mmCIF file of C-alpha atoms and ligand atoms in Angstrom:
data_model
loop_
_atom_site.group_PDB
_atom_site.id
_atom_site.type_symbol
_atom_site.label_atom_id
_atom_site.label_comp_id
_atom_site.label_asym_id
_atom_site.label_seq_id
_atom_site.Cartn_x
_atom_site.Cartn_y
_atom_site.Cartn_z
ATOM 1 C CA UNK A 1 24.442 3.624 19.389
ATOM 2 C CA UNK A 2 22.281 3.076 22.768
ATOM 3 C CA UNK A 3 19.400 1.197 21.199
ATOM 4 C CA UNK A 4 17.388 2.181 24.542
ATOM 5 C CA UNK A 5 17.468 6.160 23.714
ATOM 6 C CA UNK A 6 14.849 5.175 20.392
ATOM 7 C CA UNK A 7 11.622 5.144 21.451
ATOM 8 C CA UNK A 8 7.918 4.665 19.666
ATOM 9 C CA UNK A 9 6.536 4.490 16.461
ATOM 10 C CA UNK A 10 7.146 7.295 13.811
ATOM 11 C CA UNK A 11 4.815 6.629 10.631
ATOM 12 C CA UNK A 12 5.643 8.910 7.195
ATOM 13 C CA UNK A 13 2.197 10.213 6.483
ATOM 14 C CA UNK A 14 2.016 10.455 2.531
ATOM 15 C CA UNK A 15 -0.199 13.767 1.223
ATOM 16 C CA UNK A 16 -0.675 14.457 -2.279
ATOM 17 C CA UNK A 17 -2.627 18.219 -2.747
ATOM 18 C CA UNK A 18 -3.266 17.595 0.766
ATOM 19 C CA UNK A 19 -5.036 14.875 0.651
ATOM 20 C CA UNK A 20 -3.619 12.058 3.346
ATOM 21 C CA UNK A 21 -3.240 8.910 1.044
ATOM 22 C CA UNK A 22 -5.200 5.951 2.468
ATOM 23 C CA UNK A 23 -1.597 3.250 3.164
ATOM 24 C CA UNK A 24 -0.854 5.948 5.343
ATOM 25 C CA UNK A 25 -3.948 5.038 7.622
ATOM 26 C CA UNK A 26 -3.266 1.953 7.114
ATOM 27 C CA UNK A 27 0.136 2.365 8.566
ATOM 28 C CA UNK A 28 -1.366 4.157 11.581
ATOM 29 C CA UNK A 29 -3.526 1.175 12.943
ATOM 30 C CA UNK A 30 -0.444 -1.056 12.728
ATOM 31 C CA UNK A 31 1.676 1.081 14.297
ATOM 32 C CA UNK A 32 -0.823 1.674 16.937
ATOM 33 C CA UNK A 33 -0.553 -2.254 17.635
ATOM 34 C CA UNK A 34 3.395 -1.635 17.699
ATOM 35 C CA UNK A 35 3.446 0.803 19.896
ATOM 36 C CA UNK A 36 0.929 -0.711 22.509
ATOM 37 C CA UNK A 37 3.221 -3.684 22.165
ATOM 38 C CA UNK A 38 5.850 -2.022 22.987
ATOM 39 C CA UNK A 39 4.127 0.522 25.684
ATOM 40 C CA UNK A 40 5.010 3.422 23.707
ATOM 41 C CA UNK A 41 3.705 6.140 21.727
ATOM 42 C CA UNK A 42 2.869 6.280 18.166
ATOM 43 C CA UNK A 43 3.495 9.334 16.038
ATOM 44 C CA UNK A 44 2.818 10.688 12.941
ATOM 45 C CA UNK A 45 5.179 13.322 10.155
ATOM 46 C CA UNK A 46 3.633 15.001 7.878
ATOM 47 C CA UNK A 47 5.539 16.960 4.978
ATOM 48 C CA UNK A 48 4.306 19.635 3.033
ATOM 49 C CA UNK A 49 2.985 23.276 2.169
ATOM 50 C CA UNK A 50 0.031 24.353 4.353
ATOM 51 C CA UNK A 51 -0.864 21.147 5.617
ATOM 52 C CA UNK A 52 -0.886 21.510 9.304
ATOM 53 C CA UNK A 53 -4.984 21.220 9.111
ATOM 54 C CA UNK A 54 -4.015 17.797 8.416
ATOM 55 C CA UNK A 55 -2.646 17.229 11.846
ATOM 56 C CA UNK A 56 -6.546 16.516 13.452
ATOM 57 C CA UNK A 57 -7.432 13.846 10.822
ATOM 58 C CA UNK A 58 -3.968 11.658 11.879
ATOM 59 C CA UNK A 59 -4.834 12.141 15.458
ATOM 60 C CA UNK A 60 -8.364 10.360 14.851
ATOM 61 C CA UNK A 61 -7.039 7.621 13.100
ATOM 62 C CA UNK A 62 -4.478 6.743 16.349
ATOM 63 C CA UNK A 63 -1.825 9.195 16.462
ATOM 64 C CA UNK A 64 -0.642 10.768 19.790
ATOM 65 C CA UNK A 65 1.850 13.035 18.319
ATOM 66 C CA UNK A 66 1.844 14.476 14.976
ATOM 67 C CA UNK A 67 5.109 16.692 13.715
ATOM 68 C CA UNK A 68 4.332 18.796 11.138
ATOM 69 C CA UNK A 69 7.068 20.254 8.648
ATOM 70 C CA UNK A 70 5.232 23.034 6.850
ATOM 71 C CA UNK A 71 7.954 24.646 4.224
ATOM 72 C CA UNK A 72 7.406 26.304 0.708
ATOM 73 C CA UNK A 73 10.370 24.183 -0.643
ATOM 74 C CA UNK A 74 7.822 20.969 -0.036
ATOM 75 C CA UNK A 75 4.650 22.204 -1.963
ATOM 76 C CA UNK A 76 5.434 19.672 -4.194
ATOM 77 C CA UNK A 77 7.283 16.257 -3.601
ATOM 78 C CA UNK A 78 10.677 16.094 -4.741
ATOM 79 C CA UNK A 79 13.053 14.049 -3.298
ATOM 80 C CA UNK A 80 16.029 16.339 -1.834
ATOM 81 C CA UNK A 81 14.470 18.698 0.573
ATOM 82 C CA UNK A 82 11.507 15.435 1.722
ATOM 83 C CA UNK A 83 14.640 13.388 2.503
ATOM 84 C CA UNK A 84 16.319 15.983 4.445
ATOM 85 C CA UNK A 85 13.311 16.749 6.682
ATOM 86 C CA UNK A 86 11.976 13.562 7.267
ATOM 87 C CA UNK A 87 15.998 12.937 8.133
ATOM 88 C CA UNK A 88 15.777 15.877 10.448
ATOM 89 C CA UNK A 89 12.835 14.733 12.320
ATOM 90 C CA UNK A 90 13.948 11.160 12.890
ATOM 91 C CA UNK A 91 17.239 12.397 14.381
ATOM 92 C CA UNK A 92 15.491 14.615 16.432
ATOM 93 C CA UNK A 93 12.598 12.418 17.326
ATOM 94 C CA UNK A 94 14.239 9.123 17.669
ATOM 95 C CA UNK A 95 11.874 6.715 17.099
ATOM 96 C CA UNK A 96 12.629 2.966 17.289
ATOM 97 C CA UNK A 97 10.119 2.222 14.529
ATOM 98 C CA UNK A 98 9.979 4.208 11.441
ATOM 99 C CA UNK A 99 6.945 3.118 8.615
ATOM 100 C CA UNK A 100 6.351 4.440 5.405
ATOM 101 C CA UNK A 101 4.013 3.225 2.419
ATOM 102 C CA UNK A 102 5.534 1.523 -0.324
ATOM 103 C CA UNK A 103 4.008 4.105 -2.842
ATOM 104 C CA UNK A 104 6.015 5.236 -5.615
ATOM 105 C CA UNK A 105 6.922 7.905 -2.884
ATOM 106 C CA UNK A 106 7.519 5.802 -0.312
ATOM 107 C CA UNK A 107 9.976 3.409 -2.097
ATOM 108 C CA UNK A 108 12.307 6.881 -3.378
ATOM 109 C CA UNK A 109 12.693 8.515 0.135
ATOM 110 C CA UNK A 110 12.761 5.615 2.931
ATOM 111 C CA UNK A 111 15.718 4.235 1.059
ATOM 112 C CA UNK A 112 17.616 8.088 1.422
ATOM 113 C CA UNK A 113 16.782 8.125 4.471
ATOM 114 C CA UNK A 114 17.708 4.739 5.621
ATOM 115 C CA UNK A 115 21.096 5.990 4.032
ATOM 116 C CA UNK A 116 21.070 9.140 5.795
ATOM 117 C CA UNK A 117 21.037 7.893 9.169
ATOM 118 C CA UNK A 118 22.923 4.504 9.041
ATOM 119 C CA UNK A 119 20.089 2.081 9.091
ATOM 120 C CA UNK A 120 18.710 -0.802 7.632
ATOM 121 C CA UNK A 121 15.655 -0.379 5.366
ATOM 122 C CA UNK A 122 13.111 -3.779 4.694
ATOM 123 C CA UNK A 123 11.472 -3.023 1.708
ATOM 124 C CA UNK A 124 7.754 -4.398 0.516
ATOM 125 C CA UNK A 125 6.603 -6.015 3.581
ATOM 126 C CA UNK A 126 3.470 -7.609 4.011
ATOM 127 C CA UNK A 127 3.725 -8.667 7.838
ATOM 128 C CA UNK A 128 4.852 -6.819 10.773
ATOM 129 C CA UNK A 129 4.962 -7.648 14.102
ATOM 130 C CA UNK A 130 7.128 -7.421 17.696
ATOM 131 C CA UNK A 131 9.490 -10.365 19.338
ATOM 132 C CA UNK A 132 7.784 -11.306 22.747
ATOM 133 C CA UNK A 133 11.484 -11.704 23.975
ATOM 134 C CA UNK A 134 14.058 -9.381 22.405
ATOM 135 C CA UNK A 135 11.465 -6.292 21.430
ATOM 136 C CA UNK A 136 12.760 -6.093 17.778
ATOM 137 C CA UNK A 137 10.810 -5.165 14.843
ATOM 138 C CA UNK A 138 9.322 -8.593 13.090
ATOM 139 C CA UNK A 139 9.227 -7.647 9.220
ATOM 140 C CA UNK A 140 8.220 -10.113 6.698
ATOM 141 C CA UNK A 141 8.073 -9.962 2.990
ATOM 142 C CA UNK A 142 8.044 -11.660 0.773
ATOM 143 C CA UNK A 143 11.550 -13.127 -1.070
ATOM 144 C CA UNK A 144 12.554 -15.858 -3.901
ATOM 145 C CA UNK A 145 10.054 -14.261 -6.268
ATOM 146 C CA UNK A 146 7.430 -15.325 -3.600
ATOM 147 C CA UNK A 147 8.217 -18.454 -2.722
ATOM 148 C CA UNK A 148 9.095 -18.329 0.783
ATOM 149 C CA UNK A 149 8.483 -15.435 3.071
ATOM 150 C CA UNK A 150 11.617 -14.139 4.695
ATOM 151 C CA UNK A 151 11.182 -12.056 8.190
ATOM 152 C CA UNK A 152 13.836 -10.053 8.708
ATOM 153 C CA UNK A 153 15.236 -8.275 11.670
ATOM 154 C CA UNK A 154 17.052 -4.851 12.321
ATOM 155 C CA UNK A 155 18.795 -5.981 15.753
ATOM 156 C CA UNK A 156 21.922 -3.377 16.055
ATOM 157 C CA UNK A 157 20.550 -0.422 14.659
ATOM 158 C CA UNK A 158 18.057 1.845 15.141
ATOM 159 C CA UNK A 159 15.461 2.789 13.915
ATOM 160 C CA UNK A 160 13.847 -0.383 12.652
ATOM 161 C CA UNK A 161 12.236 0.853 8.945
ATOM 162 C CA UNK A 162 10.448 -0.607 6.745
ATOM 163 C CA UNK A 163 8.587 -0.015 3.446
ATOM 164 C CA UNK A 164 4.620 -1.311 3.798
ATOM 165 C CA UNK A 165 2.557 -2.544 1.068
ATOM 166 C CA UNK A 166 -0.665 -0.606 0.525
ATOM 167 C CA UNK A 167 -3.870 -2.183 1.224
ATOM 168 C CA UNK A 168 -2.630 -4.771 3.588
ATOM 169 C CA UNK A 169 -2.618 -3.061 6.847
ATOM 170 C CA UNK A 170 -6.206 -2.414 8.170
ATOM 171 C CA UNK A 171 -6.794 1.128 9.330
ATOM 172 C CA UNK A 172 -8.618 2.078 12.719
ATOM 173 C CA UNK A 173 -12.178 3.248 12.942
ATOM 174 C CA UNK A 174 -12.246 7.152 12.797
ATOM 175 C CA UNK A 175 -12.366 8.482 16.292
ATOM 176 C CA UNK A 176 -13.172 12.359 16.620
ATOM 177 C CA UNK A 177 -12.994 12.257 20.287
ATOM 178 C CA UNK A 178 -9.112 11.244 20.546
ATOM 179 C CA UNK A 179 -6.834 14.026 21.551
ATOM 180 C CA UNK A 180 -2.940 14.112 21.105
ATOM 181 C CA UNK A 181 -0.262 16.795 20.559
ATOM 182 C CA UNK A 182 0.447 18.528 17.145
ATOM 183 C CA UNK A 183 4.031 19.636 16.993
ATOM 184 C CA UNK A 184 5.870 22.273 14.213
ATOM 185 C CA UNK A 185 8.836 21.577 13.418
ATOM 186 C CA UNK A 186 11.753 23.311 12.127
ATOM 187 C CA UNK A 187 13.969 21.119 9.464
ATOM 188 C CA UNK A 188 16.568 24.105 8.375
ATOM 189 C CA UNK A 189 14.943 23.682 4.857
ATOM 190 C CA UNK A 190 15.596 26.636 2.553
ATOM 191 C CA UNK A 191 15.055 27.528 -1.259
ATOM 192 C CA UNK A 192 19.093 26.244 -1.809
ATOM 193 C CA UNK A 193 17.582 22.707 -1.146
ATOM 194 C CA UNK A 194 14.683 22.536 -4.214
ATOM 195 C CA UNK A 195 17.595 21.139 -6.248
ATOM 196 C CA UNK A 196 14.740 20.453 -9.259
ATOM 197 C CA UNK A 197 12.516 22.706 -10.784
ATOM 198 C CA UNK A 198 9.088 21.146 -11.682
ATOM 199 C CA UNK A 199 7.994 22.535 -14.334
ATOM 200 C CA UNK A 200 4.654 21.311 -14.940
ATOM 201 C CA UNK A 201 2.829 18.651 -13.002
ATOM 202 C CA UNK A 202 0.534 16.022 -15.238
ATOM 203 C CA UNK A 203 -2.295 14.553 -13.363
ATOM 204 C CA UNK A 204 -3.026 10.655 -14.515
ATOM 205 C CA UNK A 205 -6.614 10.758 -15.603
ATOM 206 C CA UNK A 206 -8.339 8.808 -12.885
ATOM 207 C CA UNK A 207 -11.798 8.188 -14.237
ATOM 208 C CA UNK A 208 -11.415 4.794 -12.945
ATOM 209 C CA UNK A 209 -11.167 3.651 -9.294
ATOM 210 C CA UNK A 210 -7.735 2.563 -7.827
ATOM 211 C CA UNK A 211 -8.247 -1.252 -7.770
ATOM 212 C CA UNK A 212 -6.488 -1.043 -4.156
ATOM 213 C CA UNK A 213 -9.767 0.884 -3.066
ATOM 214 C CA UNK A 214 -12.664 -0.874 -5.507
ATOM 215 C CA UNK A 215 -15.259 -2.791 -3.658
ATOM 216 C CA UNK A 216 -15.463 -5.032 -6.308
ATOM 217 C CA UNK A 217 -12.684 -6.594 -8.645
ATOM 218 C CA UNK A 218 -13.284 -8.851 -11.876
ATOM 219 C CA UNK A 219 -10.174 -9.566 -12.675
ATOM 220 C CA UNK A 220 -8.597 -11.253 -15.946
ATOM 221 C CA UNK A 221 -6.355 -13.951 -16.630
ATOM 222 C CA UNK A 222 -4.623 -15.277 -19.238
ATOM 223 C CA UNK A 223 -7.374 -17.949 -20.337
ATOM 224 C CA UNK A 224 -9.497 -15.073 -20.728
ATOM 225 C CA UNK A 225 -7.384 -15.242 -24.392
ATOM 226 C CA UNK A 226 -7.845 -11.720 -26.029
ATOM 227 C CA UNK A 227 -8.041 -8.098 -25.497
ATOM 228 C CA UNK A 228 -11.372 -8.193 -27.286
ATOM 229 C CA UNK A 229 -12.145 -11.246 -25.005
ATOM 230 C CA UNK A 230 -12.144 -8.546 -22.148
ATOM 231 C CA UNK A 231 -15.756 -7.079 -22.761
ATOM 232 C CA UNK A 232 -17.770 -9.324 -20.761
ATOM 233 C CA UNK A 233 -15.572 -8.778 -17.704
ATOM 234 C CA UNK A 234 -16.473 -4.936 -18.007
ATOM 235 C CA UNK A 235 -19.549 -5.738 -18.391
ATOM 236 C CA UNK A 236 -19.847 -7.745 -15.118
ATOM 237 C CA UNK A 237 -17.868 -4.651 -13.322
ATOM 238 C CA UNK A 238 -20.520 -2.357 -14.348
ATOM 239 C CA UNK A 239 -23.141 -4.799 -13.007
ATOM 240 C CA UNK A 240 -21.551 -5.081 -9.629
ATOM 241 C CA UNK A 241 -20.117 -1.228 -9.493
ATOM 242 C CA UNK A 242 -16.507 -2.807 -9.762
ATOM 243 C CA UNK A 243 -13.414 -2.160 -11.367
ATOM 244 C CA UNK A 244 -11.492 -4.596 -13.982
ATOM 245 C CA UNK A 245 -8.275 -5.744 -12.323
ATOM 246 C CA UNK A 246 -5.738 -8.289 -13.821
ATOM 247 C CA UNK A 247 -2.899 -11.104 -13.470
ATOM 248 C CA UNK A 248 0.531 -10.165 -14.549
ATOM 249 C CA UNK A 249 0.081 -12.457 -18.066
ATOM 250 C CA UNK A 250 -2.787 -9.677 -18.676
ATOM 251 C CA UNK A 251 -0.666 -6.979 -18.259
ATOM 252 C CA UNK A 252 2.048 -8.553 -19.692
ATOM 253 C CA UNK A 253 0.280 -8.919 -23.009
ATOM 254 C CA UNK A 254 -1.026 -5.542 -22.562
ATOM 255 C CA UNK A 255 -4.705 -6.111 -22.499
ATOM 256 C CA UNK A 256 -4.814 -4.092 -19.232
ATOM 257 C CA UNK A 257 -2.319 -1.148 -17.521
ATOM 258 C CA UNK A 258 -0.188 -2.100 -15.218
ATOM 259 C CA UNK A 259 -1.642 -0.036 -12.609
ATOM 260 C CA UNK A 260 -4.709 -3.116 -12.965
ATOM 261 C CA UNK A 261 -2.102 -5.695 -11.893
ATOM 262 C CA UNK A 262 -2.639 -7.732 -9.020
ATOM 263 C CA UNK A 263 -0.387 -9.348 -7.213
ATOM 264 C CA UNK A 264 3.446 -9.448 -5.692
ATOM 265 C CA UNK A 265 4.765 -7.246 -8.326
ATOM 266 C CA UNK A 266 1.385 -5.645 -8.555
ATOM 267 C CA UNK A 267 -1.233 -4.542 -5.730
ATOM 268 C CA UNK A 268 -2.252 -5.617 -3.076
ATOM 269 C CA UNK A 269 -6.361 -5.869 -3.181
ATOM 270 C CA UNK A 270 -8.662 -6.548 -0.137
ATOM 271 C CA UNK A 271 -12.018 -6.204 -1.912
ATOM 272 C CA UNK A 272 -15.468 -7.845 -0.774
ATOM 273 C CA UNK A 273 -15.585 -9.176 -3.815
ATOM 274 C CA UNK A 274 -13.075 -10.943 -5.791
ATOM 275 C CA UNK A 275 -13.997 -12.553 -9.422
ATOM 276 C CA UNK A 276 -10.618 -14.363 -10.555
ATOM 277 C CA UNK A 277 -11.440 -15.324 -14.396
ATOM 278 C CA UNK A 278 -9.209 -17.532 -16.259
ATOM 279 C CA UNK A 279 -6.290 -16.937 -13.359
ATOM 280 C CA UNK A 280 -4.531 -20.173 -12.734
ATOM 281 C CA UNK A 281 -3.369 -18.877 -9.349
ATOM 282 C CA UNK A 282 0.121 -18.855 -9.301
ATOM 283 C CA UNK A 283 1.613 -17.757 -5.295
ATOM 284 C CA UNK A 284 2.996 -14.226 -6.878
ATOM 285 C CA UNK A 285 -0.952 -13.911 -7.676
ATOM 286 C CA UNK A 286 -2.510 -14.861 -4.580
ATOM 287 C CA UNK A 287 -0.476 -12.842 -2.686
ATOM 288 C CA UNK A 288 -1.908 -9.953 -3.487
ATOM 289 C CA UNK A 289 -5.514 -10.851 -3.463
ATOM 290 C CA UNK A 290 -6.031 -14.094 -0.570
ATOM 291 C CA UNK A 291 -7.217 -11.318 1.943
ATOM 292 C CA UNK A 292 -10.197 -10.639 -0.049
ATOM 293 C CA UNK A 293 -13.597 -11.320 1.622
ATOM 294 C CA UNK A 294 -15.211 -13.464 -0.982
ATOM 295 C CA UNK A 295 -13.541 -14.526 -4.046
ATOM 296 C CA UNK A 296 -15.099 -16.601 -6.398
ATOM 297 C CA UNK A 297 -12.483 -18.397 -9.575
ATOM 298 C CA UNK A 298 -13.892 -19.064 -12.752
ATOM 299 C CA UNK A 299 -11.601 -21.682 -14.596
ATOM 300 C CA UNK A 300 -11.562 -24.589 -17.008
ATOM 301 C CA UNK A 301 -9.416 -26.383 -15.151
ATOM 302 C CA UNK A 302 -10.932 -28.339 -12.036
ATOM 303 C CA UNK A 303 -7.363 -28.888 -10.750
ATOM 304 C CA UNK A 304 -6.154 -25.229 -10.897
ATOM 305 C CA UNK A 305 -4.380 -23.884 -7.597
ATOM 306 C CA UNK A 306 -7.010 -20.704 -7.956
ATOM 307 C CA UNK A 307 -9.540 -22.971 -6.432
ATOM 308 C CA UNK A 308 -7.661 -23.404 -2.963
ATOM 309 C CA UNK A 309 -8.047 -19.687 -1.744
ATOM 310 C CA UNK A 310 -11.741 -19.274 -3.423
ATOM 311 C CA UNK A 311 -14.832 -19.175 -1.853
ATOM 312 C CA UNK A 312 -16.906 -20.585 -4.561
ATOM 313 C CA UNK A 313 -15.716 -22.217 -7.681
ATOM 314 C CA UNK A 314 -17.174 -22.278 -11.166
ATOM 315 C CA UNK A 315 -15.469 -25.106 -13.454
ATOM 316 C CA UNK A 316 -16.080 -24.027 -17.025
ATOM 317 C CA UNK A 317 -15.082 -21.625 -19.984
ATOM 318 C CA UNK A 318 -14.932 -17.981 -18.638
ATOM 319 C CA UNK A 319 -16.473 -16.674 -22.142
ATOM 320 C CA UNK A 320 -19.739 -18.309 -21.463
ATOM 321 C CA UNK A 321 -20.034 -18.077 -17.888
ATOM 322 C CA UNK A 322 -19.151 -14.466 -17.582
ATOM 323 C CA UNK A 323 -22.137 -13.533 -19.782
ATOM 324 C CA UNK A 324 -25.168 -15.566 -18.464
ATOM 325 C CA UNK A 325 -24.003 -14.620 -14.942
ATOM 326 C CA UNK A 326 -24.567 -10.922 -15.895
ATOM 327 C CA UNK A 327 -27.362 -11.303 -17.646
ATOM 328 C CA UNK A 328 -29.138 -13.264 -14.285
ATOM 329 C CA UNK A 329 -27.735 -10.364 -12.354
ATOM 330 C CA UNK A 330 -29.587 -7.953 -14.362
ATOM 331 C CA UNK A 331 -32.533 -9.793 -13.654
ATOM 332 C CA UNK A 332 -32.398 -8.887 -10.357
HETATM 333 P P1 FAD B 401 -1.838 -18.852 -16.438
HETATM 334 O O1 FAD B 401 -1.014 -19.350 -15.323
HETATM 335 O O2 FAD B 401 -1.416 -19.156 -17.830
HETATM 336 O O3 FAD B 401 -3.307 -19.415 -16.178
HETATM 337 C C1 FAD B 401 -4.372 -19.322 -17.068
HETATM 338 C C2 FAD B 401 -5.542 -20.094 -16.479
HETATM 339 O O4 FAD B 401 -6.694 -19.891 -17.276
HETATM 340 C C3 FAD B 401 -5.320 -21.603 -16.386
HETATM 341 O O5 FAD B 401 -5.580 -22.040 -15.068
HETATM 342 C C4 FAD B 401 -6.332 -22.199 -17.353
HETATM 343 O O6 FAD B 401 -6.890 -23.409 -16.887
HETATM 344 C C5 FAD B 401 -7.396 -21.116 -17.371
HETATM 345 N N1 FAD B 401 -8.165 -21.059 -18.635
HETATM 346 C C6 FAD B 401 -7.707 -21.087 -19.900
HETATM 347 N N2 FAD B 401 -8.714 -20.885 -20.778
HETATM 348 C C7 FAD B 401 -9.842 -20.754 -20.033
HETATM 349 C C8 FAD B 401 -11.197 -20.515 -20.333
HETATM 350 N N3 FAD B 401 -11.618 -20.385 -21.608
HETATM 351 N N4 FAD B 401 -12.099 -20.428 -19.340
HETATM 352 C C9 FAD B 401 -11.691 -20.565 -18.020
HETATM 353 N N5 FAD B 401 -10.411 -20.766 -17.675
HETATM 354 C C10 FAD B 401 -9.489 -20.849 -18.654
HETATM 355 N N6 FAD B 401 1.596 -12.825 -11.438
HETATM 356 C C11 FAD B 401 0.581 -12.017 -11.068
HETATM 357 O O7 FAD B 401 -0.580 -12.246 -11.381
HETATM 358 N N7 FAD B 401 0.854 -10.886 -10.323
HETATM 359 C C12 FAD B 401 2.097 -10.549 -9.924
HETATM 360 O O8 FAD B 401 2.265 -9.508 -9.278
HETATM 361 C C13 FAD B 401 3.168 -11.423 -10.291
HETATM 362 N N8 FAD B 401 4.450 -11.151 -9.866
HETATM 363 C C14 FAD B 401 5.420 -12.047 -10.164
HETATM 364 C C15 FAD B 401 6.716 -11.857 -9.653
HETATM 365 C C16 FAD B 401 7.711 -12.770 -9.927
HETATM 366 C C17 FAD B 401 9.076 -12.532 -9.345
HETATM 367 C C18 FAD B 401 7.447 -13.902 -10.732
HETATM 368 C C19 FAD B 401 8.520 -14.907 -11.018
HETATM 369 C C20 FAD B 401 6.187 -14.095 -11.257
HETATM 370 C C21 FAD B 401 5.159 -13.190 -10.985
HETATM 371 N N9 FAD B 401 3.868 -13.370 -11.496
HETATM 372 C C22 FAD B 401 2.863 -12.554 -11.091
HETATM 373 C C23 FAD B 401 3.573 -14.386 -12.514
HETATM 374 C C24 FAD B 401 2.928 -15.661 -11.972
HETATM 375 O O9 FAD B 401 3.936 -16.565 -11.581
HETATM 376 C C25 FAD B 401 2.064 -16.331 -13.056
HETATM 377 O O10 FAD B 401 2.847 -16.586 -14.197
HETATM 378 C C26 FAD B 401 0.848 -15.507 -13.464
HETATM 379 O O11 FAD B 401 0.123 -15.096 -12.330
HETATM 380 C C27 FAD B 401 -0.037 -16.359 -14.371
HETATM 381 O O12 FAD B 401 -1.120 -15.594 -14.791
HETATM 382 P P2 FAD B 401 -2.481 -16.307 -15.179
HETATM 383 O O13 FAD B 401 -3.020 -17.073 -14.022
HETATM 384 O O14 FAD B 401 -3.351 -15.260 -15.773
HETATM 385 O O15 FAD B 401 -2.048 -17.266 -16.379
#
């Protein structure tokens, strides 16, 4: 393999009912950084079934090149015939930098692929960033069950890929007056390669918001004691227009979903407003929430790691500060 023939930065854009999911930004204004380290060009793939009117909205967010792969077989996601064209365009793109969300999407077809073409895959990372000296791919995640953060390098192979957490890569301002090149491609699918038939496709009800995309998180921990403890949180949220988020003891003892969970094996949650109540702050929980813009920790506990990362700290029992900070919010 001549490691000099890859080239740029090639970022999987993720559409669901063609709707461009927002890591996928996200993964655009890093790789724009890549690629302006490395003086080359960032691109963007796009799979799906009519979706080339997507191609404009990439190209505002930082791409110079978007490939399209418009096919009947990808109307919906399934993994055979995604894998084989976003194979199809790496090999015939060669880029030397390959980034894809770690959605539920993300983490079933960069690892096919990686397999597909002979490369390594880092999975999960939170960091990336370019060698000064030897131009490789930087990728950091964390490893240990969070207790030290490993970077790890791709140096013999090529492309350099890597799974990226959503909501930790900041996505650029939108720019309507950018102009870049939208390319069709042609990945050989046909109807042999829908290997699956869906049969029926059942939408999670979302009356909530994502907590990755909520402005404002209250979020539980274990000294919050009780699923019925829970109300006064919710009532806070509806206060501040927020969501409820949680630690993994919350989920773990089911008083929230797991799609609530903050956190290493949770999200990863950038709000401007971060309320962590009864949350000792272990380092698999503030890894998914330090980047927040103002957090303030609620805890019993004057001693409790929680108040290292916040920006205002309330010592006492969550069950009667929660409600007499709502009510004064009310008052005004
Ligand atoms: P605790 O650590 O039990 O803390 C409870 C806190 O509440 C204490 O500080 C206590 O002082 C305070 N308290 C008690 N009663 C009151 C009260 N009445 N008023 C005010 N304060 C009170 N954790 C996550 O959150 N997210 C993850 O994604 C995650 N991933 C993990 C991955 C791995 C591989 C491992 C090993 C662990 C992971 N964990 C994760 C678990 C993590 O290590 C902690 O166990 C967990 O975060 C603890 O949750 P907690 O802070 O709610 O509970």
């Amino acid at each position: 393999m001549n490691l000099a023939d890859y080239k740029g930065v090639l970022v999987y854009i993720e559409q669901r009912d063609g709707e461009i999911q927002k890591v996928s930004l996200e993964l655009l204004g890093k790789g724009k950084e890549l690629a302006e380290k490395l003086g080359e060009k960032l691109s963007a793939v796009v799979l799906g079934h009519n979706i080339k009117a997507l191609a404009n909205e990439l190209i505002y967010h930082g791409a110079e090149k978007v490939i399209t792969v418009d096919h009947e077989v990808l109307k919906n996601f399934t993994n055979e015939p995604y894998t084989k064209a976003l194979t199809a365009v790496i090999n015939n793109e060669k880029p030397a930098i390959v980034l894809v969300g770690a959605t539920s999407i993300g983490r079933d077809i960069a690892p096919r692929v990686s397999a597909r073409i002979h490369t390594g895959l880092t999975a999960d990372c939170t960091s990336l960033d370019i060698d000064d000296e030897t131009r490789n791919l930087m990728m950091t995640r964390p490893a240990f069950g969070g207790n030290i953060m490993a970077t790890i390098i791709c140096p013999d192979h090529r492309p350099q890929m890597s799974t990226v957490r959503p909501g930790v890569m900041l996505k650029l301002e939108r720019n309507t007056s950018n102009t870049g090149d939208v390319i069709d491609f042609d990945a050989g699918l046909n109807a042999q390669d829908l290997n699956v038939e869906v049969l029926e496709i059942v939408k999670e009800d979302h009356k909530k918001v994502n907590i990755e995309d909520a402005k404002v998180l209250v979020s539980a921990g274990r000294g919050i004691g009780s699923k019925e403890n829970m109300n006064p949180l919710y009532d806070l949220a509806d206060e501040l227009k927020g969501e409820v988020s949680g630690s993994r003891a919350v989920i773990d003892n089911a008083w929230l979903d797991k799609d609530r969970q903050v956190g290493q094996t949770g999200k990863t949650v950038r709000p401007d407003l971060y309320f962590a109540c009864g949350i000792s702050g272990a380092i698999q929980h503030i890894a998914g929430m330090e980047e927040s813009e103002l957090i303030i920790a609620i805890n019993k506990n004057p001693d409790a790691p929680i108040f290292e990362v916040a920006d205002l700290g309330i010592v006492g029992d969550v069950s009667k500060v929660l409600p007499l900070l709502t009510e004064e919010l009310k008052k005004s």
